[in-house]
Amino acid sequence: MNSVDLGIPTVRPQHASPSSLLRGDRGFPEAAREELGDRTLRENLRAATSTLQSKRASAVREVRDWQKLRAAGSALKWHVTDHLPDLLEQLEASVTAAGGVVHWARDAEEAGEIVTRLALERGAQEVLKVKSMATQEIGLNEVLARAGIRAIESDLAELVLQLAADTPSHHLGSAIHRNRSEIREIFLAAMPDLEGSITDEPAELAAAARRFLRERFLDLPGSVAISGANFAVADSGTLVVVESEGNGRMCLTLPRTLISVVGIEKIVPSFQDLEVFLQLLPRSSSGERMTPYTTLFTGVHEGDGPEEFHLVLLDNGRSAVLEDPEGRSALHCIQCSACLNVCPVYNRTGGHAYGSTYPGPIGAILSPQMTGMHGSDDPNSTLPYASSLCGACYDVCPVKINIPEVLVHLRAEDVDRRRRTRGDFHSSWDLALQGASRLMSSPRAYDLAVRSAGPLSSVLPGKNIGTLPGVLPLMPGWTDHRDLPKPGASFRTWWDQHEKDRAAAGPAADGGTAEDAPPGRPDTGDEESS
């Protein structure tokens, strides 16, 4: 049995290789600002995610012990992360015993080289692909293209994106940002035999894609197919692929050689554990009780399915995530996309603004950990801030990943790094917080500031302070989207006046009334708590 170098505790973990598609070319705020100007995108996202939310809610309500299922899924995932090296060795032994071959890939380059070599050795010029986030993460299609091999996506959404030279924006519905009319135009442009009378009805579009793909299936005898996997069972060597169209099952059974690229976090300890995840995943992702096609395969069998099976176990930064006790729960993700559908930030910006294969709340904690956050100019350093911290993602996560908690942890790491870097703590927001810290550390200075703010704000109309682009240059944008109430009298001012009024009124006025409370402050009747 080969040794497993996962970094804990044997070697130092490494981040994902730079060629991985886990980092955009600009930060989230800049990319999101552009996406927010696309009205069609927002309408497409609103329609799709609201439908998925509704279906998920109905499917979850049917399960009385849903919370117990979530707890079981979470416990199993924590068990996996705590025993990952041992489970990977067990998986390797099980796959090998079933007739498969296991390859280890430390990063995207190694995984791409392994898959390309296997395909070239079998003379493949075209390969069929099952939808796989891991192969998207390592940019496998581009790697194969450089070797003269054409990858054909078999998943409908992935096919749409491939024909349009577009990139995924959602875990479940990769082309969720495209509407039916756009897909019709893409098909007409890329499928020469397609009749121009085709409408944008889903049934007609699906039939066109089916005809296009079935010809590829039939034209590839002795072919090579590439897949990922939703789960890999350690004690049996079984891989599980969950999908809705059936094209994935054809890819897994018809070709002569099957290559599966699987992230090392996809392991489940035993076959019985699938009972939990195969209930959690379909209800959380597509709102179905059971996914239409759940394919399980173990090694190779004479006369049944592929003659060769190769499993490529991919690290590519996962060991770096595993190293962080506070952030490693990001590896528990089963990629259901429920957190994306409820996220108010994702629903407005879409997935491309995140710049990574993994968008949305889970991508905001997974991508920065896999790649590392290398300075203020690193686009992935902005991802932990791409959240309102409302907590909706945690409420719907089927394995109870506390995404807001990890986001705060990553923000703290980013702020600590900038504080340690000379000249890096320079943004207007940083300066404003530094000033507020010093101001609030001095009771005298704070009281003076509040006393001064009252008269100054009294000249402004209304109850709130409006936009302050030039009046308060240290906080540009803060008042663009928020109501900032005018400051009232400070507690010290109110107290001094209160004491003067009470002294002037004499002993009968002791005790105070609601009218005595300072402006903007509820009268609790308990001055100590004030």
mmCIF file of C-alpha atoms in Angstrom, residues 93-422:
data_model
loop_
_atom_site.group_PDB
_atom_site.id
_atom_site.type_symbol
_atom_site.label_atom_id
_atom_site.label_comp_id
_atom_site.label_asym_id
_atom_site.label_seq_id
_atom_site.Cartn_x
_atom_site.Cartn_y
_atom_site.Cartn_z
ATOM 1 C CA ALA A 93 -7.066 -0.490 -1.156
ATOM 2 C CA SER A 94 -10.765 -1.032 -1.926
ATOM 3 C CA VAL A 95 -10.575 0.432 -5.442
ATOM 4 C CA THR A 96 -7.442 -1.561 -6.241
ATOM 5 C CA ALA A 97 -9.037 -4.780 -4.981
ATOM 6 C CA ALA A 98 -12.026 -4.134 -7.275
ATOM 7 C CA GLY A 99 -9.781 -3.861 -10.350
ATOM 8 C CA GLY A 100 -9.331 -0.082 -10.499
ATOM 9 C CA VAL A 101 -6.138 1.959 -10.557
ATOM 10 C CA VAL A 102 -5.633 4.850 -8.120
ATOM 11 C CA HIS A 103 -3.557 7.931 -8.975
ATOM 12 C CA TRP A 104 -2.633 10.716 -6.542
ATOM 13 C CA ALA A 105 -2.558 14.315 -7.737
ATOM 14 C CA ARG A 106 -1.155 17.024 -5.481
ATOM 15 C CA ASP A 107 -2.382 19.876 -7.662
ATOM 16 C CA ALA A 108 -4.106 20.817 -10.907
ATOM 17 C CA GLU A 109 -0.985 20.257 -13.000
ATOM 18 C CA GLU A 110 -0.487 16.700 -11.799
ATOM 19 C CA ALA A 111 -4.149 15.824 -12.266
ATOM 20 C CA GLY A 112 -4.167 17.283 -15.788
ATOM 21 C CA GLU A 113 -1.004 15.397 -16.721
ATOM 22 C CA ILE A 114 -2.391 12.085 -15.432
ATOM 23 C CA VAL A 115 -5.693 12.387 -17.309
ATOM 24 C CA THR A 116 -4.040 13.607 -20.503
ATOM 25 C CA ARG A 117 -1.496 10.778 -20.466
ATOM 26 C CA LEU A 118 -4.193 8.154 -19.923
ATOM 27 C CA ALA A 119 -6.285 9.552 -22.790
ATOM 28 C CA LEU A 120 -3.335 9.820 -25.196
ATOM 29 C CA GLU A 121 -2.152 6.289 -24.399
ATOM 30 C CA ARG A 122 -5.578 5.052 -25.521
ATOM 31 C CA GLY A 123 -5.513 7.083 -28.708
ATOM 32 C CA ALA A 124 -8.446 9.285 -27.724
ATOM 33 C CA GLN A 125 -9.022 12.447 -29.754
ATOM 34 C CA GLU A 126 -12.388 13.124 -28.127
ATOM 35 C CA VAL A 127 -13.510 12.301 -24.592
ATOM 36 C CA LEU A 128 -16.969 12.405 -23.040
ATOM 37 C CA LYS A 129 -17.364 14.251 -19.790
ATOM 38 C CA VAL A 130 -19.828 13.950 -16.956
ATOM 39 C CA LYS A 131 -20.480 17.167 -15.068
ATOM 40 C CA SER A 132 -17.719 17.568 -12.502
ATOM 41 C CA MET A 133 -16.722 20.525 -10.345
ATOM 42 C CA ALA A 134 -13.286 19.002 -9.737
ATOM 43 C CA THR A 135 -12.458 18.911 -13.448
ATOM 44 C CA GLN A 136 -13.721 22.483 -13.827
ATOM 45 C CA GLU A 137 -11.545 23.523 -10.908
ATOM 46 C CA ILE A 138 -8.381 22.222 -12.601
ATOM 47 C CA GLY A 139 -9.360 23.527 -16.054
ATOM 48 C CA LEU A 140 -9.234 20.024 -17.528
ATOM 49 C CA ASN A 141 -10.969 20.922 -20.801
ATOM 50 C CA GLU A 142 -8.292 23.496 -21.556
ATOM 51 C CA VAL A 143 -5.495 21.089 -20.601
ATOM 52 C CA LEU A 144 -6.902 18.403 -22.893
ATOM 53 C CA ALA A 145 -7.354 20.910 -25.717
ATOM 54 C CA ARG A 146 -3.665 21.818 -25.559
ATOM 55 C CA ALA A 147 -2.897 18.114 -26.038
ATOM 56 C CA GLY A 148 -5.194 17.931 -29.066
ATOM 57 C CA ILE A 149 -8.064 16.197 -27.258
ATOM 58 C CA ARG A 150 -11.589 17.584 -27.438
ATOM 59 C CA ALA A 151 -13.767 17.209 -24.353
ATOM 60 C CA ILE A 152 -17.526 16.932 -24.973
ATOM 61 C CA GLU A 153 -19.726 17.904 -22.043
ATOM 62 C CA SER A 154 -22.727 15.578 -21.674
ATOM 63 C CA ASP A 155 -24.641 17.532 -19.018
ATOM 64 C CA LEU A 156 -27.207 19.834 -20.647
ATOM 65 C CA ALA A 157 -26.209 22.959 -18.723
ATOM 66 C CA GLU A 158 -22.516 22.251 -19.202
ATOM 67 C CA LEU A 159 -23.135 21.681 -22.919
ATOM 68 C CA VAL A 160 -24.858 25.065 -23.173
ATOM 69 C CA LEU A 161 -21.884 26.749 -21.535
ATOM 70 C CA GLN A 162 -19.381 24.884 -23.696
ATOM 71 C CA LEU A 163 -21.183 25.853 -26.897
ATOM 72 C CA ALA A 164 -21.382 29.481 -25.723
ATOM 73 C CA ALA A 165 -17.757 29.576 -24.484
ATOM 74 C CA ASP A 166 -19.190 30.567 -21.110
ATOM 75 C CA THR A 167 -18.331 29.502 -17.552
ATOM 76 C CA PRO A 168 -20.538 28.012 -14.793
ATOM 77 C CA SER A 169 -22.190 30.263 -12.226
ATOM 78 C CA HIS A 170 -24.006 27.754 -10.003
ATOM 79 C CA HIS A 171 -23.258 24.293 -8.579
ATOM 80 C CA LEU A 172 -26.526 22.683 -9.628
ATOM 81 C CA GLY A 173 -27.624 24.749 -12.608
ATOM 82 C CA SER A 174 -24.348 25.735 -14.224
ATOM 83 C CA ALA A 175 -26.198 27.870 -16.789
ATOM 84 C CA ILE A 176 -28.645 29.374 -14.308
ATOM 85 C CA HIS A 177 -27.739 32.840 -15.595
ATOM 86 C CA ARG A 178 -29.049 31.952 -19.069
ATOM 87 C CA ASN A 179 -32.738 31.979 -19.979
ATOM 88 C CA ARG A 180 -34.487 29.776 -22.532
ATOM 89 C CA SER A 181 -34.340 32.348 -25.320
ATOM 90 C CA GLU A 182 -30.610 32.700 -24.916
ATOM 91 C CA ILE A 183 -30.156 28.902 -24.946
ATOM 92 C CA ARG A 184 -32.185 28.643 -28.165
ATOM 93 C CA GLU A 185 -29.907 31.168 -29.851
ATOM 94 C CA ILE A 186 -26.823 29.288 -28.621
ATOM 95 C CA PHE A 187 -28.122 26.005 -30.025
ATOM 96 C CA LEU A 188 -28.990 27.549 -33.387
ATOM 97 C CA ALA A 189 -25.494 28.986 -33.666
ATOM 98 C CA ALA A 190 -23.654 25.800 -32.631
ATOM 99 C CA MET A 191 -25.797 22.995 -34.123
ATOM 100 C CA PRO A 192 -25.800 23.280 -37.940
ATOM 101 C CA ASP A 193 -28.454 20.576 -38.432
ATOM 102 C CA LEU A 194 -30.949 22.224 -36.112
ATOM 103 C CA GLU A 195 -34.119 23.542 -37.771
ATOM 104 C CA GLY A 196 -34.768 27.240 -37.374
ATOM 105 C CA SER A 197 -38.361 26.579 -36.324
ATOM 106 C CA ILE A 198 -37.282 25.304 -32.915
ATOM 107 C CA THR A 199 -38.873 27.255 -30.066
ATOM 108 C CA ASP A 200 -37.559 27.974 -26.592
ATOM 109 C CA GLU A 201 -39.822 25.366 -24.993
ATOM 110 C CA PRO A 202 -37.770 23.195 -22.592
ATOM 111 C CA ALA A 203 -38.908 19.945 -24.247
ATOM 112 C CA GLU A 204 -37.712 21.070 -27.684
ATOM 113 C CA LEU A 205 -34.395 22.349 -26.353
ATOM 114 C CA ALA A 206 -33.807 19.120 -24.420
ATOM 115 C CA ALA A 207 -34.634 17.035 -27.516
ATOM 116 C CA ALA A 208 -32.139 19.010 -29.593
ATOM 117 C CA ALA A 209 -29.418 18.502 -26.997
ATOM 118 C CA ARG A 210 -30.279 14.790 -26.758
ATOM 119 C CA ARG A 211 -29.900 14.275 -30.519
ATOM 120 C CA PHE A 212 -26.630 16.200 -30.519
ATOM 121 C CA LEU A 213 -25.152 14.154 -27.652
ATOM 122 C CA ARG A 214 -26.440 10.714 -28.656
ATOM 123 C CA GLU A 215 -24.577 11.020 -31.965
ATOM 124 C CA ARG A 216 -21.410 11.604 -29.969
ATOM 125 C CA PHE A 217 -22.066 8.602 -27.738
ATOM 126 C CA LEU A 218 -22.536 6.328 -30.755
ATOM 127 C CA ASP A 219 -19.505 7.721 -32.576
ATOM 128 C CA LEU A 220 -17.099 6.887 -29.777
ATOM 129 C CA PRO A 221 -16.630 3.126 -29.638
ATOM 130 C CA GLY A 222 -13.732 2.134 -27.431
ATOM 131 C CA SER A 223 -13.774 5.640 -26.054
ATOM 132 C CA VAL A 224 -12.685 7.427 -22.909
ATOM 133 C CA ALA A 225 -15.052 9.141 -20.470
ATOM 134 C CA ILE A 226 -14.156 11.455 -17.605
ATOM 135 C CA SER A 227 -16.311 11.983 -14.535
ATOM 136 C CA GLY A 228 -16.210 13.268 -11.018
ATOM 137 C CA ALA A 229 -18.123 11.771 -8.107
ATOM 138 C CA ASN A 230 -20.456 13.002 -5.409
ATOM 139 C CA PHE A 231 -19.227 10.404 -2.933
ATOM 140 C CA ALA A 232 -16.464 7.783 -2.713
ATOM 141 C CA VAL A 233 -17.065 4.943 -0.264
ATOM 142 C CA ALA A 234 -13.913 3.962 1.594
ATOM 143 C CA ASP A 235 -14.846 0.441 2.677
ATOM 144 C CA SER A 236 -16.086 -0.771 -0.731
ATOM 145 C CA GLY A 237 -14.343 1.453 -3.287
ATOM 146 C CA THR A 238 -17.741 2.450 -4.699
ATOM 147 C CA LEU A 239 -18.156 5.802 -6.436
ATOM 148 C CA VAL A 240 -21.517 7.560 -6.570
ATOM 149 C CA VAL A 241 -22.646 10.002 -9.267
ATOM 150 C CA VAL A 242 -25.966 11.797 -8.739
ATOM 151 C CA GLU A 243 -27.579 13.500 -11.752
ATOM 152 C CA SER A 244 -30.939 14.293 -13.321
ATOM 153 C CA GLU A 245 -30.601 13.656 -17.052
ATOM 154 C CA GLY A 246 -29.215 10.158 -17.564
ATOM 155 C CA ASN A 247 -26.420 11.323 -19.858
ATOM 156 C CA GLY A 248 -23.989 10.871 -17.010
ATOM 157 C CA ARG A 249 -25.003 7.229 -16.630
ATOM 158 C CA MET A 250 -24.347 6.650 -20.347
ATOM 159 C CA CYS A 251 -20.877 8.149 -19.941
ATOM 160 C CA LEU A 252 -20.198 5.935 -16.952
ATOM 161 C CA THR A 253 -21.248 2.712 -18.679
ATOM 162 C CA LEU A 254 -20.682 2.915 -22.476
ATOM 163 C CA PRO A 255 -16.999 3.961 -22.892
ATOM 164 C CA ARG A 256 -14.201 1.421 -22.622
ATOM 165 C CA THR A 257 -12.120 3.524 -20.216
ATOM 166 C CA LEU A 258 -13.506 5.577 -17.344
ATOM 167 C CA ILE A 259 -11.386 8.145 -15.505
ATOM 168 C CA SER A 260 -12.859 9.737 -12.366
ATOM 169 C CA VAL A 261 -11.256 12.877 -10.897
ATOM 170 C CA VAL A 262 -12.405 13.161 -7.292
ATOM 171 C CA GLY A 263 -11.504 15.582 -4.514
ATOM 172 C CA ILE A 264 -10.113 13.881 -1.434
ATOM 173 C CA GLU A 265 -12.913 15.302 0.719
ATOM 174 C CA LYS A 266 -15.608 13.301 -1.116
ATOM 175 C CA ILE A 267 -15.036 10.216 1.011
ATOM 176 C CA VAL A 268 -17.688 8.606 3.173
ATOM 177 C CA PRO A 269 -16.574 5.830 5.525
ATOM 178 C CA SER A 270 -19.060 3.074 4.673
ATOM 179 C CA PHE A 271 -21.746 2.115 2.184
ATOM 180 C CA GLN A 272 -24.376 2.494 4.896
ATOM 181 C CA ASP A 273 -23.463 6.175 5.318
ATOM 182 C CA LEU A 274 -24.852 6.858 1.855
ATOM 183 C CA GLU A 275 -28.307 6.478 3.387
ATOM 184 C CA VAL A 276 -27.861 9.860 5.071
ATOM 185 C CA PHE A 277 -26.368 11.790 2.174
ATOM 186 C CA LEU A 278 -28.690 10.421 -0.502
ATOM 187 C CA GLN A 279 -31.584 11.867 1.494
ATOM 188 C CA LEU A 280 -29.910 15.196 2.245
ATOM 189 C CA LEU A 281 -28.512 15.963 -1.212
ATOM 190 C CA PRO A 282 -31.540 15.758 -3.560
ATOM 191 C CA ARG A 283 -33.882 17.564 -1.170
ATOM 192 C CA SER A 284 -31.369 20.367 -0.597
ATOM 193 C CA SER A 285 -30.289 20.796 -4.204
ATOM 194 C CA SER A 286 -33.209 20.262 -6.589
ATOM 195 C CA GLY A 287 -36.013 19.878 -4.037
ATOM 196 C CA GLU A 288 -36.626 16.262 -5.024
ATOM 197 C CA ARG A 289 -37.175 13.265 -2.769
ATOM 198 C CA MET A 290 -34.739 11.278 -4.873
ATOM 199 C CA THR A 291 -32.530 12.256 -7.775
ATOM 200 C CA PRO A 292 -33.693 10.590 -11.031
ATOM 201 C CA TYR A 293 -30.318 8.968 -11.739
ATOM 202 C CA THR A 294 -28.101 7.745 -8.915
ATOM 203 C CA THR A 295 -25.297 5.618 -10.368
ATOM 204 C CA LEU A 296 -23.039 3.530 -8.161
ATOM 205 C CA PHE A 297 -20.071 1.684 -9.635
ATOM 206 C CA THR A 298 -17.258 -0.324 -8.082
ATOM 207 C CA GLY A 299 -14.121 -1.155 -10.042
ATOM 208 C CA VAL A 300 -14.474 -3.123 -13.281
ATOM 209 C CA HIS A 301 -16.525 -6.206 -14.173
ATOM 210 C CA GLU A 302 -16.065 -8.350 -17.298
ATOM 211 C CA GLY A 303 -18.835 -7.752 -19.810
ATOM 212 C CA ASP A 304 -20.437 -4.994 -17.751
ATOM 213 C CA GLY A 305 -19.420 -1.358 -18.088
ATOM 214 C CA PRO A 306 -15.933 0.050 -18.708
ATOM 215 C CA GLU A 307 -13.010 -2.332 -19.094
ATOM 216 C CA GLU A 308 -10.656 0.064 -17.331
ATOM 217 C CA PHE A 309 -11.277 2.323 -14.355
ATOM 218 C CA HIS A 310 -8.838 4.973 -13.095
ATOM 219 C CA LEU A 311 -9.454 7.050 -9.977
ATOM 220 C CA VAL A 312 -7.506 10.323 -9.663
ATOM 221 C CA LEU A 313 -7.592 11.584 -6.064
ATOM 222 C CA LEU A 314 -7.131 15.354 -6.102
ATOM 223 C CA ASP A 315 -5.680 17.506 -3.324
ATOM 224 C CA ASN A 316 -5.114 20.926 -4.962
ATOM 225 C CA GLY A 317 -5.340 22.963 -1.776
ATOM 226 C CA ARG A 318 -7.682 20.757 0.215
ATOM 227 C CA SER A 319 -4.929 19.772 2.640
ATOM 228 C CA ALA A 320 -4.339 23.487 3.279
ATOM 229 C CA VAL A 321 -8.030 23.838 4.202
ATOM 230 C CA LEU A 322 -7.782 20.771 6.395
ATOM 231 C CA GLU A 323 -4.905 22.361 8.290
ATOM 232 C CA ASP A 324 -7.117 25.148 9.676
ATOM 233 C CA PRO A 325 -9.299 23.814 12.528
ATOM 234 C CA GLU A 326 -11.639 26.814 12.262
ATOM 235 C CA GLY A 327 -12.012 26.700 8.491
ATOM 236 C CA ARG A 328 -11.832 23.001 7.615
ATOM 237 C CA SER A 329 -15.601 22.514 7.803
ATOM 238 C CA ALA A 330 -15.702 24.055 4.311
ATOM 239 C CA LEU A 331 -14.587 20.631 3.087
ATOM 240 C CA HIS A 332 -17.854 19.149 4.363
ATOM 241 C CA CYS A 333 -19.757 20.686 1.455
ATOM 242 C CA ILE A 334 -21.755 18.212 -0.658
ATOM 243 C CA GLN A 335 -22.326 20.918 -3.306
ATOM 244 C CA CYS A 336 -26.097 21.006 -3.079
ATOM 245 C CA SER A 337 -26.121 24.790 -3.768
ATOM 246 C CA ALA A 338 -28.824 25.489 -1.164
ATOM 247 C CA CYS A 339 -26.654 28.234 0.319
ATOM 248 C CA LEU A 340 -26.412 29.942 -3.072
ATOM 249 C CA ASN A 341 -30.168 29.973 -3.570
ATOM 250 C CA VAL A 342 -30.887 31.768 -0.271
ATOM 251 C CA CYS A 343 -27.944 34.171 -0.315
ATOM 252 C CA PRO A 344 -29.053 37.788 -0.909
ATOM 253 C CA VAL A 345 -25.615 38.636 -2.279
ATOM 254 C CA TYR A 346 -25.478 35.750 -4.765
ATOM 255 C CA ASN A 347 -29.062 36.390 -5.871
ATOM 256 C CA ARG A 348 -28.073 39.841 -7.048
ATOM 257 C CA THR A 349 -24.567 39.351 -8.373
ATOM 258 C CA GLY A 350 -24.616 35.801 -9.732
ATOM 259 C CA GLY A 351 -21.715 33.370 -9.662
ATOM 260 C CA HIS A 352 -19.263 34.997 -12.057
ATOM 261 C CA ALA A 353 -18.580 37.862 -9.654
ATOM 262 C CA TYR A 354 -16.826 35.399 -7.310
ATOM 263 C CA GLY A 355 -14.241 34.579 -9.985
ATOM 264 C CA SER A 356 -13.928 30.958 -8.839
ATOM 265 C CA THR A 357 -15.330 27.584 -9.866
ATOM 266 C CA TYR A 358 -17.038 27.614 -6.470
ATOM 267 C CA PRO A 359 -19.357 30.667 -6.190
ATOM 268 C CA GLY A 360 -21.726 31.801 -3.481
ATOM 269 C CA PRO A 361 -21.315 31.598 0.295
ATOM 270 C CA ILE A 362 -19.524 28.239 0.245
ATOM 271 C CA GLY A 363 -17.174 29.519 -2.444
ATOM 272 C CA ALA A 364 -16.452 32.600 -0.337
ATOM 273 C CA ILE A 365 -14.972 30.368 2.367
ATOM 274 C CA LEU A 366 -13.620 27.503 0.240
ATOM 275 C CA SER A 367 -11.757 29.329 -2.531
ATOM 276 C CA PRO A 368 -9.676 31.670 -0.293
ATOM 277 C CA GLN A 369 -8.598 28.746 1.838
ATOM 278 C CA MET A 370 -7.668 26.553 -1.118
ATOM 279 C CA THR A 371 -5.612 29.273 -2.801
ATOM 280 C CA GLY A 372 -4.529 31.236 0.241
ATOM 281 C CA MET A 373 -5.030 34.990 0.576
ATOM 282 C CA HIS A 374 -1.867 36.684 -0.649
ATOM 283 C CA GLY A 375 -2.146 40.384 0.060
ATOM 284 C CA SER A 376 -4.659 43.113 -0.533
ATOM 285 C CA ASP A 377 -4.274 42.825 -4.312
ATOM 286 C CA ASP A 378 -5.318 39.175 -4.277
ATOM 287 C CA PRO A 379 -8.924 38.949 -5.607
ATOM 288 C CA ASN A 380 -9.640 36.058 -3.249
ATOM 289 C CA SER A 381 -8.865 38.286 -0.245
ATOM 290 C CA THR A 382 -12.137 40.091 -1.008
ATOM 291 C CA LEU A 383 -14.331 36.972 -1.007
ATOM 292 C CA PRO A 384 -14.808 36.676 2.796
ATOM 293 C CA TYR A 385 -16.430 40.121 2.638
ATOM 294 C CA ALA A 386 -18.929 39.041 -0.063
ATOM 295 C CA SER A 387 -21.625 38.355 2.499
ATOM 296 C CA SER A 388 -24.138 40.185 4.662
ATOM 297 C CA LEU A 389 -23.623 37.570 7.425
ATOM 298 C CA CYS A 390 -27.393 37.104 7.606
ATOM 299 C CA GLY A 391 -26.950 33.405 8.415
ATOM 300 C CA ALA A 392 -29.470 32.067 5.868
ATOM 301 C CA CYS A 393 -26.759 29.840 4.363
ATOM 302 C CA TYR A 394 -26.175 28.127 7.702
ATOM 303 C CA ASP A 395 -29.897 27.546 8.213
ATOM 304 C CA VAL A 396 -30.269 25.599 4.950
ATOM 305 C CA CYS A 397 -26.917 23.788 4.840
ATOM 306 C CA PRO A 398 -27.666 20.037 4.952
ATOM 307 C CA VAL A 399 -24.415 19.294 6.799
ATOM 308 C CA LYS A 400 -24.590 22.353 9.075
ATOM 309 C CA ILE A 401 -21.506 24.217 7.854
ATOM 310 C CA ASN A 402 -21.418 27.426 9.868
ATOM 311 C CA ILE A 403 -20.475 29.598 6.901
ATOM 312 C CA PRO A 404 -20.923 32.976 8.682
ATOM 313 C CA GLU A 405 -18.566 31.856 11.440
ATOM 314 C CA VAL A 406 -15.882 30.822 8.939
ATOM 315 C CA LEU A 407 -16.372 34.090 7.027
ATOM 316 C CA VAL A 408 -15.692 36.083 10.183
ATOM 317 C CA HIS A 409 -12.659 33.901 10.888
ATOM 318 C CA LEU A 410 -11.254 34.578 7.413
ATOM 319 C CA ARG A 411 -11.958 38.293 7.728
ATOM 320 C CA ALA A 412 -10.031 38.322 10.997
ATOM 321 C CA GLU A 413 -7.114 36.562 9.300
ATOM 322 C CA ASP A 414 -7.136 39.145 6.524
ATOM 323 C CA VAL A 415 -7.230 42.079 8.947
ATOM 324 C CA ASP A 416 -4.462 40.563 11.100
ATOM 325 C CA ARG A 417 -2.308 40.055 8.004
ATOM 326 C CA ARG A 418 -2.798 43.665 6.928
ATOM 327 C CA ARG A 419 -1.931 44.896 10.401
ATOM 328 C CA ARG A 420 1.330 42.933 10.240
ATOM 329 C CA THR A 421 2.145 44.318 6.799
ATOM 330 C CA ARG A 422 3.730 47.741 6.905
#
